[in-house]
Amino acid sequence: METEKKERDSFNSRLGFVLACVGSAVGMANIWLFPYRVGQYGGAAFLIPYFLFIVVIGFTGVIGEMAFGRAMGTGPLGAFRKASQMRGGNWGEWIGIIPVIGSLGIATGYSVVVGWIIRFLAGSVTGSAFTEESGEYFGALAQNFGSVLWHVIGLGIVFICMAYGISTGIEKINKIMMPIFFILFLVMAVRVFMLDNAQEGIMYMLKPNWEQVAKPETWVYALGQAFFSLSLAGSGTVVYGSYLKKTEDVVESAKNVALFDTLASLLSIFVIIPAVFAFGLDPASGPPLMFITMPKVFQMMPMGRVFAIIFFLAVLCAAITSLVNLFETPVEALQEKFGFSRKKAVCVVAVIATAVGVCIESGDNVSIWMDIVSIYIIPLGALLAAVMFFWVCGSKFAREQAQMGRNKVIGKWFEPMTKYVFVGLTLLVYILSIFYNGIG
């Protein structure tokens, strides 16, 4: 066991760890899902409950998953097993399979979307994305096996990065891609603010519709969005936590992750929503907002082709860093369970993800696949991780692990907020996600 610990890779710095966690959190949930949720549920009316839930979850769930992974020195498979051993059993490993499957499943579906992003980026560079109506252009990609080449290119980028390990692969790619994402989206935001009528979109996000705030559905979707935006699934954050040194402050790290993830979400809506308003399009157009509505915006915008390149390059950076995190969970599980080398584990996951991903490109299978995984598996993984750490391991153990590496003593809020409020909210997310046929 001692040898395994010495050989285990780790992050070289707190900055590298935080950027990797931000990279895992900042992805399609922020750029694709968040803007159309904001558009559907009244702009500022959606942001009020969303910010409330981000504060609650950021100071409980993110701390919990980071500390859980670091305490056990392994991902969900090993962490759940060790937690159950603290209660005299070995049953935890079987439960730990659930977040591993969830992470692999959602990553496989997202990889198809990454292929679409790469195709739009290439089409923006060549100009082909502007030679036809955006709905038809996207429709050609979304048809049966319409983007296999681009899909495989995306997976190739992800797995090549992962093969280099934590400090020389994952940490470095996040240190490069996350700053690029924020810089490019800031450039986009400045340009969009200069468009005529963009201020209508800005006011839409700043002035609440109190009738919409009063609707339970707004709060339900805001709660689900907060969970998915912070990448709480009992998988990726647990794994990244397992690579974190004992001297690092997880409370401070969790605060930074929640902060930068929220900034990324705000940047996304302050680019997309004002642009949509500026050209008289529908902010509540739903899932096509990024792939159909935004290309229409670029077609009408002066120098639109240049800004389309900037936009899709920024989106690609966010998507790649999220995929790296999602695929890291099954890669680490193979290393933990079977003793695979990192490169062998990456190759096995790459083969599975490519084979399944290409199969679900057919027809509407991507949408069905993503619904099943995001509704039934991802929230369950978050719930199980919370129960295992805060209840099975116990409040005393959870506090000790969260306190490790921190000079300032964690307040008395920790036990009630983690054991009851966060676990209760996680259970609520799982129940409501099924009831509403998918809140994320």
Short mmCIF file of C-alpha atoms in Angstrom, two decimals:
data_model
loop_
_atom_site.label_atom_id
_atom_site.label_comp_id
_atom_site.label_asym_id
_atom_site.label_seq_id
_atom_site.Cartn_x
_atom_site.Cartn_y
_atom_site.Cartn_z
CA MET A 1 0.00 0.00 0.00
CA GLU A 2 2.87 2.35 0.79
CA THR A 3 4.32 1.81 -2.69
CA GLU A 4 1.01 2.70 -4.31
CA LYS A 5 0.95 5.99 -2.43
CA LYS A 6 4.48 6.89 -3.57
CA GLU A 7 3.66 6.12 -7.17
CA ARG A 8 0.39 8.03 -7.16
CA ASP A 9 0.58 11.20 -9.22
CA SER A 10 -0.54 14.51 -7.75
CA PHE A 11 -1.06 18.17 -8.58
CA ASN A 12 2.08 20.28 -8.25
CA SER A 13 0.31 23.36 -6.91
CA ARG A 14 -2.95 24.63 -5.45
CA LEU A 15 -3.41 26.81 -8.55
CA GLY A 16 -3.09 23.75 -10.77
CA PHE A 17 -5.63 21.85 -8.66
CA VAL A 18 -8.12 24.74 -8.55
CA LEU A 19 -7.83 25.35 -12.30
CA ALA A 20 -8.34 21.63 -12.94
CA CYS A 21 -11.47 21.63 -10.76
CA VAL A 22 -12.67 24.84 -12.44
CA GLY A 23 -11.99 23.16 -15.79
CA SER A 24 -14.09 20.18 -14.75
CA ALA A 25 -16.94 22.43 -13.62
CA VAL A 26 -16.80 24.90 -16.51
CA GLY A 27 -18.23 23.10 -19.50
CA MET A 28 -21.46 22.43 -21.36
CA ALA A 29 -23.48 23.01 -18.18
CA ASN A 30 -22.26 26.62 -18.14
CA ILE A 31 -22.11 27.48 -21.82
CA TRP A 32 -24.81 25.35 -23.43
CA LEU A 33 -27.29 24.56 -20.64
CA PHE A 34 -27.08 27.64 -18.40
CA PRO A 35 -27.87 30.35 -21.01
CA TYR A 36 -30.97 28.61 -22.28
CA ARG A 37 -32.16 27.90 -18.72
CA VAL A 38 -31.73 31.60 -17.94
CA GLY A 39 -33.61 32.41 -21.14
CA GLN A 40 -36.44 29.99 -20.37
CA TYR A 41 -36.97 30.97 -16.74
CA GLY A 42 -36.97 34.75 -16.79
CA GLY A 43 -33.35 35.90 -16.69
CA ALA A 44 -32.76 37.43 -13.24
CA ALA A 45 -35.66 35.37 -11.87
CA PHE A 46 -33.57 32.24 -12.47
CA LEU A 47 -30.32 33.79 -11.22
CA ILE A 48 -31.65 34.57 -7.73
CA PRO A 49 -32.26 30.94 -6.64
CA TYR A 50 -29.25 29.76 -8.67
CA PHE A 51 -26.81 32.00 -6.75
CA LEU A 52 -28.37 30.92 -3.45
CA PHE A 53 -27.87 27.25 -4.25
CA ILE A 54 -24.32 27.83 -5.52
CA VAL A 55 -23.37 29.35 -2.14
CA VAL A 56 -24.92 26.48 -0.18
CA ILE A 57 -23.57 23.72 -2.41
CA GLY A 58 -20.15 25.33 -2.95
CA PHE A 59 -19.43 25.43 0.78
CA THR A 60 -20.69 21.92 1.44
CA GLY A 61 -20.76 19.53 -1.51
CA VAL A 62 -17.57 20.66 -3.24
CA ILE A 63 -15.69 20.65 0.09
CA GLY A 64 -17.11 17.20 0.82
CA GLU A 65 -16.13 15.57 -2.47
CA MET A 66 -12.64 17.12 -2.43
CA ALA A 67 -12.01 16.10 1.18
CA PHE A 68 -13.47 12.60 0.63
CA GLY A 69 -11.13 11.89 -2.27
CA ARG A 70 -8.08 13.28 -0.45
CA ALA A 71 -8.88 11.37 2.76
CA MET A 72 -9.10 8.03 0.95
CA GLY A 73 -6.33 8.74 -1.58
CA THR A 74 -8.40 7.23 -4.36
CA GLY A 75 -11.43 7.77 -6.61
CA PRO A 76 -15.02 6.66 -5.89
CA LEU A 77 -14.38 2.93 -6.29
CA GLY A 78 -11.68 2.83 -3.60
CA ALA A 79 -13.13 5.69 -1.52
CA PHE A 80 -16.52 4.00 -1.15
CA ARG A 81 -14.81 0.71 -0.25
CA LYS A 82 -12.66 2.35 2.43
CA ALA A 83 -15.67 4.20 3.83
CA SER A 84 -17.61 0.93 4.20
CA GLN A 85 -14.57 -0.69 5.84
CA MET A 86 -14.80 1.96 8.56
CA ARG A 87 -18.16 0.32 9.36
CA GLY A 88 -16.76 -3.21 9.15
CA GLY A 89 -17.79 -4.11 5.59
CA ASN A 90 -16.49 -4.24 2.00
CA TRP A 91 -19.79 -3.43 0.28
CA GLY A 92 -18.83 0.13 -0.60
CA GLU A 93 -16.89 -0.79 -3.75
CA TRP A 94 -20.05 -2.11 -5.42
CA ILE A 95 -21.83 1.17 -4.75
CA GLY A 96 -18.77 3.08 -5.98
CA ILE A 97 -19.31 1.61 -9.44
CA ILE A 98 -22.38 3.86 -9.89
CA PRO A 99 -20.54 7.25 -10.06
CA VAL A 100 -17.84 5.64 -12.23
CA ILE A 101 -20.46 4.46 -14.74
CA GLY A 102 -22.19 7.84 -14.55
CA SER A 103 -18.98 9.72 -15.28
CA LEU A 104 -18.08 7.47 -18.23
CA GLY A 105 -21.65 7.64 -19.54
CA ILE A 106 -22.00 11.42 -19.47
CA ALA A 107 -18.48 11.84 -20.92
CA THR A 108 -19.33 9.52 -23.81
CA GLY A 109 -22.40 11.60 -24.64
CA TYR A 110 -20.61 14.93 -24.23
CA SER A 111 -17.85 13.77 -26.55
CA VAL A 112 -20.38 13.76 -29.41
CA VAL A 113 -21.21 17.40 -28.57
CA VAL A 114 -17.49 18.22 -28.54
CA GLY A 115 -17.34 16.87 -32.09
CA TRP A 116 -20.06 19.35 -33.05
CA ILE A 117 -18.08 22.18 -31.44
CA ILE A 118 -14.93 21.26 -33.37
CA ARG A 119 -16.92 21.12 -36.62
CA PHE A 120 -18.39 24.57 -35.98
CA LEU A 121 -14.93 25.90 -35.13
CA ALA A 122 -13.51 24.47 -38.35
CA GLY A 123 -16.51 25.76 -40.30
CA SER A 124 -15.98 29.23 -38.82
CA VAL A 125 -12.33 29.20 -39.91
CA THR A 126 -13.09 28.04 -43.47
CA GLY A 127 -16.34 29.99 -43.75
CA SER A 128 -18.42 26.91 -44.56
CA ALA A 129 -20.53 27.46 -41.44
CA PHE A 130 -21.78 30.71 -42.99
CA THR A 131 -22.61 29.44 -46.46
CA GLU A 132 -25.92 27.87 -45.39
CA GLU A 133 -28.68 28.32 -42.81
CA SER A 134 -27.39 27.39 -39.33
CA GLY A 135 -30.28 25.01 -38.67
CA GLU A 136 -29.45 23.01 -41.79
CA TYR A 137 -25.73 23.07 -40.98
CA PHE A 138 -26.35 21.72 -37.49
CA GLY A 139 -28.94 19.24 -38.78
CA ALA A 140 -26.33 17.68 -41.07
CA LEU A 141 -24.06 17.13 -38.04
CA ALA A 142 -26.81 15.77 -35.78
CA GLN A 143 -28.08 13.19 -38.26
CA ASN A 144 -27.05 9.52 -38.23
CA PHE A 145 -23.25 9.35 -37.88
CA GLY A 146 -23.02 12.94 -39.07
CA SER A 147 -19.88 13.93 -37.16
CA VAL A 148 -17.86 10.76 -36.59
CA LEU A 149 -14.58 12.29 -37.78
CA TRP A 150 -14.93 15.39 -35.59
CA HIS A 151 -16.09 13.26 -32.66
CA VAL A 152 -12.97 11.06 -32.93
CA ILE A 153 -10.70 14.14 -33.24
CA GLY A 154 -12.17 15.49 -29.99
CA LEU A 155 -11.62 12.19 -28.19
CA GLY A 156 -8.07 12.04 -29.54
CA ILE A 157 -7.24 15.48 -28.07
CA VAL A 158 -8.68 14.48 -24.69
CA PHE A 159 -6.97 11.11 -24.37
CA ILE A 160 -3.58 12.35 -25.57
CA CYS A 161 -3.68 15.00 -22.83
CA MET A 162 -4.72 12.41 -20.23
CA ALA A 163 -1.99 9.95 -21.17
CA TYR A 164 0.63 12.38 -19.84
CA GLY A 165 -0.70 12.07 -16.30
CA ILE A 166 -1.85 14.55 -13.66
CA SER A 167 0.96 17.08 -13.20
CA THR A 168 2.33 16.99 -16.76
CA GLY A 169 -0.97 16.40 -18.56
CA ILE A 170 -4.19 17.41 -16.80
CA GLU A 171 -2.68 20.21 -14.70
CA LYS A 172 -0.86 21.81 -17.64
CA ILE A 173 -3.78 21.66 -20.07
CA ASN A 174 -6.05 23.36 -17.51
CA LYS A 175 -3.43 26.04 -16.81
CA ILE A 176 -3.46 26.85 -20.53
CA MET A 177 -7.09 26.32 -21.52
CA MET A 178 -8.90 27.91 -18.56
CA PRO A 179 -7.19 31.33 -18.88
CA ILE A 180 -7.76 31.18 -22.66
CA PHE A 181 -11.47 30.48 -22.06
CA PHE A 182 -11.91 33.46 -19.71
CA ILE A 183 -9.90 35.84 -21.91
CA LEU A 184 -11.78 34.90 -25.10
CA PHE A 185 -15.18 35.17 -23.44
CA LEU A 186 -14.26 38.57 -22.01
CA VAL A 187 -13.37 39.70 -25.54
CA MET A 188 -16.74 38.37 -26.75
CA ALA A 189 -18.60 40.11 -23.91
CA VAL A 190 -17.02 43.49 -24.75
CA ARG A 191 -17.94 43.08 -28.42
CA VAL A 192 -21.52 42.01 -27.66
CA PHE A 193 -22.07 44.95 -25.29
CA MET A 194 -21.31 47.27 -28.23
CA LEU A 195 -24.17 45.87 -30.32
CA ASP A 196 -27.36 47.89 -30.71
CA ASN A 197 -30.16 46.72 -28.37
CA ALA A 198 -27.76 44.51 -26.38
CA GLN A 199 -28.76 46.48 -23.28
CA GLU A 200 -32.22 44.89 -23.48
CA GLY A 201 -30.61 41.50 -22.90
CA ILE A 202 -28.53 42.89 -20.05
CA MET A 203 -31.63 44.31 -18.34
CA TYR A 204 -33.37 40.97 -18.84
CA MET A 205 -30.68 39.42 -16.64
CA LEU A 206 -30.64 42.19 -14.04
CA LYS A 207 -34.34 42.96 -13.53
CA PRO A 208 -36.22 40.04 -11.90
CA ASN A 209 -39.69 38.95 -12.96
CA TRP A 210 -41.08 38.25 -9.48
CA GLU A 211 -43.93 36.11 -10.82
CA GLN A 212 -41.34 33.79 -12.34
CA VAL A 213 -39.34 33.77 -9.09
CA ALA A 214 -42.46 32.57 -7.26
CA LYS A 215 -42.85 29.51 -9.50
CA PRO A 216 -41.54 26.26 -7.93
CA GLU A 217 -40.26 25.10 -11.33
CA THR A 218 -37.77 27.99 -11.45
CA TRP A 219 -36.27 26.86 -8.13
CA VAL A 220 -36.23 23.20 -9.16
CA TYR A 221 -34.28 23.88 -12.34
CA ALA A 222 -31.96 26.35 -10.56
CA LEU A 223 -31.13 23.69 -7.95
CA GLY A 224 -30.39 21.09 -10.63
CA GLN A 225 -28.30 23.58 -12.61
CA ALA A 226 -26.22 24.43 -9.52
CA PHE A 227 -25.39 20.74 -8.96
CA PHE A 228 -24.42 20.07 -12.55
CA SER A 229 -22.58 23.35 -12.94
CA LEU A 230 -20.31 22.57 -9.96
CA SER A 231 -19.68 19.06 -11.34
CA LEU A 232 -21.08 17.30 -8.25
CA ALA A 233 -21.55 13.66 -9.19
CA GLY A 234 -19.49 11.71 -6.65
CA SER A 235 -16.87 11.14 -9.34
CA GLY A 236 -14.57 13.76 -10.92
CA THR A 237 -14.18 16.03 -7.90
CA VAL A 238 -13.54 13.00 -5.67
CA VAL A 239 -10.83 11.81 -8.07
CA TYR A 240 -9.18 15.22 -8.32
CA GLY A 241 -9.33 15.47 -4.53
CA SER A 242 -7.44 12.17 -4.31
CA TYR A 243 -4.53 13.82 -6.17
CA LEU A 244 -4.47 16.77 -3.75
CA LYS A 245 -1.71 17.12 -1.17
CA LYS A 246 -2.60 16.97 2.53
CA THR A 247 -1.20 20.46 3.09
CA GLU A 248 -3.72 22.17 0.82
CA ASP A 249 -6.82 23.96 2.13
CA VAL A 250 -9.90 22.31 0.58
CA VAL A 251 -12.28 24.94 1.96
CA GLU A 252 -10.39 27.72 0.20
CA SER A 253 -10.07 25.59 -2.94
CA ALA A 254 -13.81 24.89 -2.96
CA LYS A 255 -14.53 28.61 -2.56
CA ASN A 256 -12.33 29.40 -5.59
CA VAL A 257 -13.93 26.67 -7.70
CA ALA A 258 -17.45 27.95 -6.90
CA LEU A 259 -16.37 31.53 -7.61
CA PHE A 260 -14.72 30.89 -10.98
CA ASP A 261 -17.43 28.49 -12.09
CA THR A 262 -20.03 31.17 -11.36
CA LEU A 263 -17.97 33.78 -13.22
CA ALA A 264 -17.82 31.45 -16.22
CA SER A 265 -21.60 31.00 -16.13
CA LEU A 266 -22.13 34.76 -15.92
CA LEU A 267 -19.70 35.39 -18.78
CA SER A 268 -21.60 32.88 -20.90
CA ILE A 269 -24.99 34.50 -20.39
CA PHE A 270 -23.59 38.03 -20.78
CA VAL A 271 -22.27 36.98 -24.18
CA ILE A 272 -25.16 34.88 -25.42
CA ILE A 273 -28.33 36.54 -24.04
CA PRO A 274 -27.51 40.18 -25.06
CA ALA A 275 -26.40 38.96 -28.50
CA VAL A 276 -29.70 37.14 -28.95
CA PHE A 277 -31.67 40.24 -27.91
CA ALA A 278 -29.56 42.48 -30.17
CA PHE A 279 -30.75 40.62 -33.25
CA GLY A 280 -34.33 40.04 -32.12
CA LEU A 281 -34.00 36.27 -31.63
CA ASP A 282 -35.64 34.15 -28.92
CA PRO A 283 -33.62 33.81 -25.66
CA ALA A 284 -35.86 30.87 -24.67
CA SER A 285 -35.13 28.89 -27.84
CA GLY A 286 -33.84 26.00 -25.73
CA PRO A 287 -31.06 23.52 -26.55
CA PRO A 288 -30.45 24.91 -30.10
CA LEU A 289 -29.37 28.26 -28.58
CA MET A 290 -25.62 27.58 -28.97
CA PHE A 291 -25.60 25.63 -32.23
CA ILE A 292 -28.39 27.34 -34.19
CA THR A 293 -29.21 30.70 -32.63
CA MET A 294 -25.63 31.88 -31.97
CA PRO A 295 -24.41 31.08 -35.50
CA LYS A 296 -27.30 33.24 -36.77
CA VAL A 297 -26.02 36.03 -34.52
CA PHE A 298 -22.52 35.71 -35.98
CA GLN A 299 -23.90 35.78 -39.53
CA MET A 300 -25.53 39.16 -38.80
CA MET A 301 -22.71 40.60 -36.68
CA PRO A 302 -19.96 42.76 -38.24
CA MET A 303 -16.77 40.64 -38.35
CA GLY A 304 -19.00 37.77 -37.31
CA ARG A 305 -16.69 35.11 -38.68
CA VAL A 306 -13.82 36.28 -36.46
CA PHE A 307 -16.02 36.30 -33.38
CA ALA A 308 -17.46 32.90 -34.27
CA ILE A 309 -13.90 31.52 -34.22
CA ILE A 310 -13.25 33.16 -30.83
CA PHE A 311 -16.55 31.86 -29.43
CA PHE A 312 -16.20 28.23 -30.51
CA LEU A 313 -12.51 28.12 -29.55
CA ALA A 314 -13.43 29.28 -26.03
CA VAL A 315 -16.26 26.74 -25.85
CA LEU A 316 -13.88 24.00 -27.02
CA CYS A 317 -11.40 24.85 -24.24
CA ALA A 318 -14.15 24.52 -21.63
CA ALA A 319 -15.49 21.31 -23.16
CA ILE A 320 -12.08 19.60 -23.37
CA THR A 321 -11.21 20.34 -19.72
CA SER A 322 -14.59 18.98 -18.60
CA LEU A 323 -14.19 15.82 -20.65
CA VAL A 324 -10.72 15.24 -19.20
CA ASN A 325 -12.23 15.31 -15.71
CA LEU A 326 -15.16 13.05 -16.60
CA PHE A 327 -12.94 10.43 -18.24
CA GLU A 328 -10.43 10.58 -15.38
CA THR A 329 -12.89 8.75 -13.10
CA PRO A 330 -13.02 5.48 -15.10
CA VAL A 331 -9.29 5.75 -15.90
CA GLU A 332 -8.45 6.02 -12.19
CA ALA A 333 -10.90 3.20 -11.38
CA LEU A 334 -9.08 0.82 -13.75
CA GLN A 335 -5.76 1.77 -12.18
CA GLU A 336 -7.19 1.31 -8.67
CA LYS A 337 -9.01 -1.98 -9.27
CA PHE A 338 -6.80 -3.80 -11.76
CA GLY A 339 -3.42 -2.11 -11.31
CA PHE A 340 -3.33 -0.91 -14.94
CA SER A 341 -0.66 1.54 -15.98
CA ARG A 342 -2.04 4.98 -16.77
CA LYS A 343 -1.53 4.62 -20.52
CA LYS A 344 -3.21 1.18 -20.56
CA ALA A 345 -6.19 2.49 -18.56
CA VAL A 346 -6.52 5.50 -20.91
CA CYS A 347 -6.44 3.18 -23.95
CA VAL A 348 -9.17 0.91 -22.53
CA VAL A 349 -11.45 3.86 -21.73
CA ALA A 350 -10.70 5.40 -25.15
CA VAL A 351 -11.80 2.23 -26.96
CA ILE A 352 -15.03 1.97 -24.92
CA ALA A 353 -15.88 5.67 -25.27
CA THR A 354 -15.21 5.70 -29.02
CA ALA A 355 -17.19 2.52 -29.72
CA VAL A 356 -20.22 3.53 -27.65
CA GLY A 357 -20.01 7.19 -28.70
CA VAL A 358 -20.09 6.37 -32.42
CA CYS A 359 -23.08 4.06 -31.88
CA ILE A 360 -25.15 6.71 -30.09
CA GLU A 361 -24.51 9.25 -32.85
CA SER A 362 -27.31 7.53 -34.75
CA GLY A 363 -30.61 9.44 -34.77
CA ASP A 364 -31.84 10.92 -31.49
CA ASN A 365 -29.81 8.47 -29.41
CA VAL A 366 -27.47 11.16 -28.06
CA SER A 367 -30.36 13.03 -26.47
CA ILE A 368 -31.90 9.85 -25.04
CA TRP A 369 -28.51 8.67 -23.73
CA MET A 370 -27.76 11.99 -22.04
CA ASP A 371 -31.23 12.12 -20.47
CA ILE A 372 -30.90 8.64 -18.97
CA VAL A 373 -27.43 9.28 -17.53
CA SER A 374 -28.09 12.81 -16.27
CA ILE A 375 -31.47 11.94 -14.71
CA TYR A 376 -30.86 8.53 -13.15
CA ILE A 377 -27.12 8.11 -12.58
CA ILE A 378 -25.32 11.46 -12.10
CA PRO A 379 -27.52 12.79 -9.24
CA LEU A 380 -27.46 9.35 -7.60
CA GLY A 381 -23.65 9.40 -7.63
CA ALA A 382 -23.64 12.78 -5.86
CA LEU A 383 -26.14 11.51 -3.27
CA LEU A 384 -24.17 8.32 -2.57
CA ALA A 385 -20.87 10.19 -2.17
CA ALA A 386 -22.49 12.63 0.27
CA VAL A 387 -24.01 9.80 2.33
CA MET A 388 -20.75 7.83 2.34
CA PHE A 389 -18.63 10.77 3.53
CA PHE A 390 -20.94 12.66 5.89
CA TRP A 391 -22.91 9.71 7.30
CA VAL A 392 -20.97 6.47 6.84
CA CYS A 393 -17.55 7.99 7.61
CA GLY A 394 -19.23 10.27 10.15
CA SER A 395 -19.25 13.98 10.96
CA LYS A 396 -16.11 13.86 13.12
CA PHE A 397 -14.06 12.23 10.34
CA ALA A 398 -15.51 14.60 7.71
CA ARG A 399 -14.61 17.66 9.80
CA GLU A 400 -11.05 16.40 10.42
CA GLN A 401 -10.47 15.82 6.71
CA ALA A 402 -11.94 19.16 5.65
CA GLN A 403 -9.91 20.94 8.34
CA MET A 404 -6.63 19.33 7.25
CA GLY A 405 -4.27 21.90 5.72
CA ARG A 406 -6.43 24.82 6.92
CA ASN A 407 -5.20 27.27 9.60
CA LYS A 408 -8.58 28.83 10.40
CA VAL A 409 -11.00 26.53 12.26
CA ILE A 410 -14.15 25.61 10.29
CA GLY A 411 -17.24 27.03 12.00
CA LYS A 412 -20.09 25.17 13.69
CA TRP A 413 -22.10 25.47 10.47
CA PHE A 414 -20.19 22.55 8.96
CA GLU A 415 -22.07 19.59 10.49
CA PRO A 416 -25.69 20.74 10.00
CA MET A 417 -25.00 22.21 6.55
CA THR A 418 -23.21 19.12 5.24
CA LYS A 419 -24.95 16.23 6.99
CA TYR A 420 -28.48 17.53 6.70
CA VAL A 421 -28.84 20.48 4.31
CA PHE A 422 -26.51 19.26 1.54
CA VAL A 423 -27.50 15.58 1.77
CA GLY A 424 -31.16 16.67 1.87
CA LEU A 425 -30.75 18.89 -1.19
CA THR A 426 -28.93 16.08 -3.03
CA LEU A 427 -31.80 13.68 -2.31
CA LEU A 428 -34.24 16.37 -3.47
CA VAL A 429 -32.32 16.86 -6.73
CA TYR A 430 -32.44 13.13 -7.42
CA ILE A 431 -36.19 12.86 -6.76
CA LEU A 432 -37.08 16.03 -8.67
CA SER A 433 -34.82 15.16 -11.61
CA ILE A 434 -36.88 12.02 -12.14
CA PHE A 435 -40.19 13.80 -11.44
CA TYR A 436 -39.48 16.63 -13.89
CA ASN A 437 -38.00 14.19 -16.45
CA GLY A 438 -34.51 15.67 -16.10
CA ILE A 439 -33.59 18.95 -14.46
CA GLY A 440 -30.07 18.96 -15.84
#
